[in-house]
Amino acid sequence: MNDNQLLRYSRHILLDEVGIEGQQRLLASHALIIGAGGLGSPVALYLGTAGVGHITIVDHDTVDVTNLQRQIAHNLSRVGQPKVTSAAHAIAAINPDVRVSALQERADADRLAELVAGADVVVDCSDNFSTRQAVNAACVKHHKPLVSGAAIGFDAQVSVFDSRDPAAPCYACLFPPDQPAEEVRCATMGVWAPLVGIIGSMQAAEALKLLAGVGTSLAGRLQMLDARDMSWTEIRAARDPDCPVCSAGPR
């Protein structure tokens, strides 16, 4: 690290659990973020400010004025721009040293497999069941840790699915692909603005812990939040031996 980096990341370096070695791991890391909306915004900003060296952001959508109630990486001047471009500008305004790959596309299974293979951690900030399943399948295939989050209305959930651990469940162990959940979207159901900030910040924290080698991840634990009374519920889960994704052959 140079002198500017030592100063910028000094509050991380002062943490015994992180130190110079942990910060250097962040600087050498590559994070893949799927989605640049309500969850992806705080994830992208916190990974950028923390000094993750390379961040790839994937989202097909453009910024709309209705996004600004909760998607904090965007602003009024960028309405109509690709969300990935807007998020890249937001990161650069805070930390221009971070390399951002902004991909405006709707990634299919083959493309996700390609993108996941080159990442050190994957953060799923998408808003639909099929994408979450495709991201999970790619992470299992390439043995990449997945940080998953979801939020709608006043309810949210967050967990880590780490296929490097043979005892840890994958996303499909908890949410079988042949039993799709009812799709609910912010456009029709609404979402409490700070909720995506809470969950997105937790996703960023989990991703940074994985990259820096700090603490214990949420692997095997699904945290669910009801923001009406700020109550948390934790569900513990193990790998499903009948899971069609992570138990469908050698890991």
PDB file of N, CA and C in Angstrom, residues 24-85:
ATOM      1  N   GLN A  24      -4.868  -5.462   2.643  1.00  0.00           N
ATOM      2  CA  GLN A  24      -4.241  -5.846   1.386  1.00  0.00           C
ATOM      3  C   GLN A  24      -5.044  -6.938   0.674  1.00  0.00           C
ATOM      4  N   ARG A  25      -5.649  -7.831   1.459  1.00  0.00           N
ATOM      5  CA  ARG A  25      -6.499  -8.852   0.848  1.00  0.00           C
ATOM      6  C   ARG A  25      -7.703  -8.203   0.173  1.00  0.00           C
ATOM      7  N   LEU A  26      -8.273  -7.192   0.801  1.00  0.00           N
ATOM      8  CA  LEU A  26      -9.390  -6.484   0.180  1.00  0.00           C
ATOM      9  C   LEU A  26      -8.956  -5.813  -1.121  1.00  0.00           C
ATOM     10  N   LEU A  27      -7.811  -5.173  -1.088  1.00  0.00           N
ATOM     11  CA  LEU A  27      -7.320  -4.469  -2.272  1.00  0.00           C
ATOM     12  C   LEU A  27      -7.054  -5.421  -3.433  1.00  0.00           C
ATOM     13  N   ALA A  28      -6.744  -6.665  -3.119  1.00  0.00           N
ATOM     14  CA  ALA A  28      -6.440  -7.655  -4.158  1.00  0.00           C
ATOM     15  C   ALA A  28      -7.657  -8.465  -4.576  1.00  0.00           C
ATOM     16  N   SER A  29      -8.827  -8.154  -4.012  1.00  0.00           N
ATOM     17  CA  SER A  29     -10.011  -8.976  -4.215  1.00  0.00           C
ATOM     18  C   SER A  29     -10.887  -8.487  -5.362  1.00  0.00           C
ATOM     19  N   HIS A  30     -11.733  -9.415  -5.825  1.00  0.00           N
ATOM     20  CA  HIS A  30     -12.707  -9.114  -6.878  1.00  0.00           C
ATOM     21  C   HIS A  30     -14.085  -9.543  -6.394  1.00  0.00           C
ATOM     22  N   ALA A  31     -15.003  -8.597  -6.291  1.00  0.00           N
ATOM     23  CA  ALA A  31     -16.376  -8.875  -5.866  1.00  0.00           C
ATOM     24  C   ALA A  31     -17.317  -8.701  -7.045  1.00  0.00           C
ATOM     25  N   LEU A  32     -18.255  -9.631  -7.168  1.00  0.00           N
ATOM     26  CA  LEU A  32     -19.286  -9.568  -8.201  1.00  0.00           C
ATOM     27  C   LEU A  32     -20.616  -9.253  -7.533  1.00  0.00           C
ATOM     28  N   ILE A  33     -21.259  -8.157  -7.957  1.00  0.00           N
ATOM     29  CA  ILE A  33     -22.544  -7.739  -7.413  1.00  0.00           C
ATOM     30  C   ILE A  33     -23.602  -7.912  -8.497  1.00  0.00           C
ATOM     31  N   ILE A  34     -24.630  -8.700  -8.194  1.00  0.00           N
ATOM     32  CA  ILE A  34     -25.732  -8.900  -9.126  1.00  0.00           C
ATOM     33  C   ILE A  34     -26.885  -8.002  -8.690  1.00  0.00           C
ATOM     34  N   GLY A  35     -27.115  -6.931  -9.441  1.00  0.00           N
ATOM     35  CA  GLY A  35     -28.162  -5.977  -9.112  1.00  0.00           C
ATOM     36  C   GLY A  35     -27.607  -4.693  -8.536  1.00  0.00           C
ATOM     37  N   ALA A  36     -28.078  -3.567  -9.048  1.00  0.00           N
ATOM     38  CA  ALA A  36     -27.593  -2.260  -8.602  1.00  0.00           C
ATOM     39  C   ALA A  36     -28.749  -1.401  -8.111  1.00  0.00           C
ATOM     40  N   GLY A  37     -29.727  -2.051  -7.458  1.00  0.00           N
ATOM     41  CA  GLY A  37     -30.897  -1.340  -6.951  1.00  0.00           C
ATOM     42  C   GLY A  37     -30.805  -1.052  -5.472  1.00  0.00           C
ATOM     43  N   GLY A  38     -31.900  -1.358  -4.741  1.00  0.00           N
ATOM     44  CA  GLY A  38     -31.957  -1.023  -3.338  1.00  0.00           C
ATOM     45  C   GLY A  38     -30.898  -1.715  -2.507  1.00  0.00           C
ATOM     46  N   LEU A  39     -30.683  -3.002  -2.725  1.00  0.00           N
ATOM     47  CA  LEU A  39     -29.647  -3.744  -2.006  1.00  0.00           C
ATOM     48  C   LEU A  39     -28.267  -3.504  -2.611  1.00  0.00           C
ATOM     49  N   GLY A  40     -28.201  -3.505  -3.924  1.00  0.00           N
ATOM     50  CA  GLY A  40     -26.912  -3.334  -4.595  1.00  0.00           C
ATOM     51  C   GLY A  40     -26.270  -1.991  -4.340  1.00  0.00           C
ATOM     52  N   SER A  41     -27.077  -0.961  -4.089  1.00  0.00           N
ATOM     53  CA  SER A  41     -26.521   0.375  -3.856  1.00  0.00           C
ATOM     54  C   SER A  41     -25.616   0.423  -2.626  1.00  0.00           C
ATOM     55  N   PRO A  42     -26.103   0.066  -1.425  1.00  0.00           N
ATOM     56  CA  PRO A  42     -25.200   0.106  -0.282  1.00  0.00           C
ATOM     57  C   PRO A  42     -24.068  -0.908  -0.375  1.00  0.00           C
ATOM     58  N   VAL A  43     -24.331  -2.067  -1.005  1.00  0.00           N
ATOM     59  CA  VAL A  43     -23.258  -3.038  -1.178  1.00  0.00           C
ATOM     60  C   VAL A  43     -22.130  -2.441  -2.010  1.00  0.00           C
ATOM     61  N   ALA A  44     -22.479  -1.853  -3.151  1.00  0.00           N
ATOM     62  CA  ALA A  44     -21.464  -1.279  -4.032  1.00  0.00           C
ATOM     63  C   ALA A  44     -20.700  -0.147  -3.336  1.00  0.00           C
ATOM     64  N   LEU A  45     -21.414   0.717  -2.639  1.00  0.00           N
ATOM     65  CA  LEU A  45     -20.759   1.847  -1.985  1.00  0.00           C
ATOM     66  C   LEU A  45     -19.829   1.386  -0.872  1.00  0.00           C
ATOM     67  N   TYR A  46     -20.276   0.455  -0.022  1.00  0.00           N
ATOM     68  CA  TYR A  46     -19.427   0.011   1.082  1.00  0.00           C
ATOM     69  C   TYR A  46     -18.247  -0.822   0.613  1.00  0.00           C
ATOM     70  N   LEU A  47     -18.442  -1.649  -0.409  1.00  0.00           N
ATOM     71  CA  LEU A  47     -17.292  -2.388  -0.938  1.00  0.00           C
ATOM     72  C   LEU A  47     -16.304  -1.442  -1.586  1.00  0.00           C
ATOM     73  N   GLY A  48     -16.828  -0.398  -2.234  1.00  0.00           N
ATOM     74  CA  GLY A  48     -15.941   0.596  -2.832  1.00  0.00           C
ATOM     75  C   GLY A  48     -15.185   1.398  -1.800  1.00  0.00           C
ATOM     76  N   THR A  49     -15.874   1.870  -0.779  1.00  0.00           N
ATOM     77  CA  THR A  49     -15.190   2.666   0.246  1.00  0.00           C
ATOM     78  C   THR A  49     -14.198   1.825   1.034  1.00  0.00           C
ATOM     79  N   ALA A  50     -14.491   0.523   1.184  1.00  0.00           N
ATOM     80  CA  ALA A  50     -13.597  -0.351   1.946  1.00  0.00           C
ATOM     81  C   ALA A  50     -12.348  -0.744   1.168  1.00  0.00           C
ATOM     82  N   GLY A  51     -12.339  -0.467  -0.135  1.00  0.00           N
ATOM     83  CA  GLY A  51     -11.136  -0.706  -0.916  1.00  0.00           C
ATOM     84  C   GLY A  51     -11.061  -2.048  -1.612  1.00  0.00           C
ATOM     85  N   VAL A  52     -12.201  -2.684  -1.876  1.00  0.00           N
ATOM     86  CA  VAL A  52     -12.170  -3.897  -2.702  1.00  0.00           C
ATOM     87  C   VAL A  52     -11.636  -3.503  -4.071  1.00  0.00           C
ATOM     88  N   GLY A  53     -10.561  -4.147  -4.490  1.00  0.00           N
ATOM     89  CA  GLY A  53      -9.825  -3.668  -5.653  1.00  0.00           C
ATOM     90  C   GLY A  53     -10.581  -3.667  -6.958  1.00  0.00           C
ATOM     91  N   HIS A  54     -11.413  -4.684  -7.178  1.00  0.00           N
ATOM     92  CA  HIS A  54     -12.158  -4.804  -8.439  1.00  0.00           C
ATOM     93  C   HIS A  54     -13.594  -5.175  -8.105  1.00  0.00           C
ATOM     94  N   ILE A  55     -14.519  -4.382  -8.571  1.00  0.00           N
ATOM     95  CA  ILE A  55     -15.934  -4.635  -8.350  1.00  0.00           C
ATOM     96  C   ILE A  55     -16.627  -4.721  -9.709  1.00  0.00           C
ATOM     97  N   THR A  56     -17.289  -5.833  -9.965  1.00  0.00           N
ATOM     98  CA  THR A  56     -18.099  -5.980 -11.170  1.00  0.00           C
ATOM     99  C   THR A  56     -19.564  -5.877 -10.773  1.00  0.00           C
ATOM    100  N   ILE A  57     -20.296  -4.997 -11.437  1.00  0.00           N
ATOM    101  CA  ILE A  57     -21.713  -4.788 -11.147  1.00  0.00           C
ATOM    102  C   ILE A  57     -22.512  -5.146 -12.396  1.00  0.00           C
ATOM    103  N   VAL A  58     -23.526  -5.991 -12.209  1.00  0.00           N
ATOM    104  CA  VAL A  58     -24.352  -6.446 -13.330  1.00  0.00           C
ATOM    105  C   VAL A  58     -25.802  -6.047 -13.086  1.00  0.00           C
ATOM    106  N   ASP A  59     -26.384  -5.323 -14.016  1.00  0.00           N
ATOM    107  CA  ASP A  59     -27.801  -4.938 -13.935  1.00  0.00           C
ATOM    108  C   ASP A  59     -28.222  -4.446 -15.310  1.00  0.00           C
ATOM    109  N   HIS A  60     -29.407  -4.846 -15.741  1.00  0.00           N
ATOM    110  CA  HIS A  60     -29.864  -4.464 -17.082  1.00  0.00           C
ATOM    111  C   HIS A  60     -30.654  -3.165 -17.085  1.00  0.00           C
ATOM    112  N   ASP A  61     -31.050  -2.664 -15.894  1.00  0.00           N
ATOM    113  CA  ASP A  61     -32.038  -1.602 -15.784  1.00  0.00           C
ATOM    114  C   ASP A  61     -31.412  -0.204 -15.829  1.00  0.00           C
ATOM    115  N   THR A  62     -32.281   0.799 -15.970  1.00  0.00           N
ATOM    116  CA  THR A  62     -31.861   2.203 -15.914  1.00  0.00           C
ATOM    117  C   THR A  62     -32.479   2.875 -14.690  1.00  0.00           C
ATOM    118  N   VAL A  63     -31.902   3.991 -14.296  1.00  0.00           N
ATOM    119  CA  VAL A  63     -32.371   4.714 -13.115  1.00  0.00           C
ATOM    120  C   VAL A  63     -33.701   5.392 -13.417  1.00  0.00           C
ATOM    121  N   ASP A  64     -34.651   5.181 -12.511  1.00  0.00           N
ATOM    122  CA  ASP A  64     -35.973   5.802 -12.609  1.00  0.00           C
ATOM    123  C   ASP A  64     -36.200   6.641 -11.355  1.00  0.00           C
ATOM    124  N   VAL A  65     -37.025   7.672 -11.475  1.00  0.00           N
ATOM    125  CA  VAL A  65     -37.246   8.550 -10.328  1.00  0.00           C
ATOM    126  C   VAL A  65     -37.842   7.784  -9.148  1.00  0.00           C
ATOM    127  N   THR A  66     -38.599   6.706  -9.400  1.00  0.00           N
ATOM    128  CA  THR A  66     -39.164   5.936  -8.292  1.00  0.00           C
ATOM    129  C   THR A  66     -38.097   5.160  -7.527  1.00  0.00           C
ATOM    130  N   ASN A  67     -36.923   4.989  -8.131  1.00  0.00           N
ATOM    131  CA  ASN A  67     -35.831   4.295  -7.444  1.00  0.00           C
ATOM    132  C   ASN A  67     -35.210   5.135  -6.335  1.00  0.00           C
ATOM    133  N   LEU A  68     -35.314   6.450  -6.455  1.00  0.00           N
ATOM    134  CA  LEU A  68     -34.536   7.342  -5.598  1.00  0.00           C
ATOM    135  C   LEU A  68     -34.993   7.346  -4.149  1.00  0.00           C
ATOM    136  N   GLN A  69     -36.160   6.776  -3.875  1.00  0.00           N
ATOM    137  CA  GLN A  69     -36.659   6.671  -2.505  1.00  0.00           C
ATOM    138  C   GLN A  69     -35.760   5.770  -1.647  1.00  0.00           C
ATOM    139  N   ARG A  70     -34.998   4.852  -2.288  1.00  0.00           N
ATOM    140  CA  ARG A  70     -34.238   3.870  -1.516  1.00  0.00           C
ATOM    141  C   ARG A  70     -32.904   3.473  -2.143  1.00  0.00           C
ATOM    142  N   GLN A  71     -32.696   3.718  -3.417  1.00  0.00           N
ATOM    143  CA  GLN A  71     -31.490   3.249  -4.105  1.00  0.00           C
ATOM    144  C   GLN A  71     -30.429   4.344  -4.048  1.00  0.00           C
ATOM    145  N   ILE A  72     -29.653   4.330  -2.974  1.00  0.00           N
ATOM    146  CA  ILE A  72     -28.830   5.480  -2.597  1.00  0.00           C
ATOM    147  C   ILE A  72     -27.596   5.688  -3.470  1.00  0.00           C
ATOM    148  N   ALA A  73     -27.286   4.775  -4.359  1.00  0.00           N
ATOM    149  CA  ALA A  73     -26.152   4.988  -5.266  1.00  0.00           C
ATOM    150  C   ALA A  73     -26.502   5.923  -6.414  1.00  0.00           C
ATOM    151  N   HIS A  74     -27.797   6.212  -6.597  1.00  0.00           N
ATOM    152  CA  HIS A  74     -28.255   7.002  -7.738  1.00  0.00           C
ATOM    153  C   HIS A  74     -28.777   8.359  -7.272  1.00  0.00           C
ATOM    154  N   ASN A  75     -28.855   9.296  -8.208  1.00  0.00           N
ATOM    155  CA  ASN A  75     -29.417  10.608  -7.889  1.00  0.00           C
ATOM    156  C   ASN A  75     -30.231  11.139  -9.068  1.00  0.00           C
ATOM    157  N   LEU A  76     -30.859  12.270  -8.859  1.00  0.00           N
ATOM    158  CA  LEU A  76     -31.797  12.811  -9.838  1.00  0.00           C
ATOM    159  C   LEU A  76     -31.128  13.115 -11.171  1.00  0.00           C
ATOM    160  N   SER A  77     -29.870  13.528 -11.124  1.00  0.00           N
ATOM    161  CA  SER A  77     -29.186  13.879 -12.365  1.00  0.00           C
ATOM    162  C   SER A  77     -28.886  12.667 -13.240  1.00  0.00           C
ATOM    163  N   ARG A  78     -28.988  11.458 -12.672  1.00  0.00           N
ATOM    164  CA  ARG A  78     -28.662  10.255 -13.435  1.00  0.00           C
ATOM    165  C   ARG A  78     -29.896   9.441 -13.816  1.00  0.00           C
ATOM    166  N   VAL A  79     -31.080  10.016 -13.665  1.00  0.00           N
ATOM    167  CA  VAL A  79     -32.301   9.346 -14.120  1.00  0.00           C
ATOM    168  C   VAL A  79     -32.189   9.086 -15.629  1.00  0.00           C
ATOM    169  N   GLY A  80     -32.483   7.869 -16.028  1.00  0.00           N
ATOM    170  CA  GLY A  80     -32.380   7.476 -17.431  1.00  0.00           C
ATOM    171  C   GLY A  80     -31.069   6.812 -17.780  1.00  0.00           C
ATOM    172  N   GLN A  81     -30.063   6.954 -16.937  1.00  0.00           N
ATOM    173  CA  GLN A  81     -28.778   6.296 -17.171  1.00  0.00           C
ATOM    174  C   GLN A  81     -28.835   4.840 -16.722  1.00  0.00           C
ATOM    175  N   PRO A  82     -27.967   3.992 -17.260  1.00  0.00           N
ATOM    176  CA  PRO A  82     -27.873   2.623 -16.739  1.00  0.00           C
ATOM    177  C   PRO A  82     -27.518   2.642 -15.253  1.00  0.00           C
ATOM    178  N   LYS A  83     -28.162   1.794 -14.494  1.00  0.00           N
ATOM    179  CA  LYS A  83     -27.870   1.746 -13.059  1.00  0.00           C
ATOM    180  C   LYS A  83     -26.413   1.390 -12.779  1.00  0.00           C
ATOM    181  N   VAL A  84     -25.844   0.513 -13.598  1.00  0.00           N
ATOM    182  CA  VAL A  84     -24.452   0.123 -13.366  1.00  0.00           C
ATOM    183  C   VAL A  84     -23.507   1.300 -13.578  1.00  0.00           C
ATOM    184  N   THR A  85     -23.805   2.143 -14.562  1.00  0.00           N
ATOM    185  CA  THR A  85     -22.982   3.330 -14.804  1.00  0.00           C
ATOM    186  C   THR A  85     -23.130   4.317 -13.660  1.00  0.00           C
TER     187      THR A  85
END
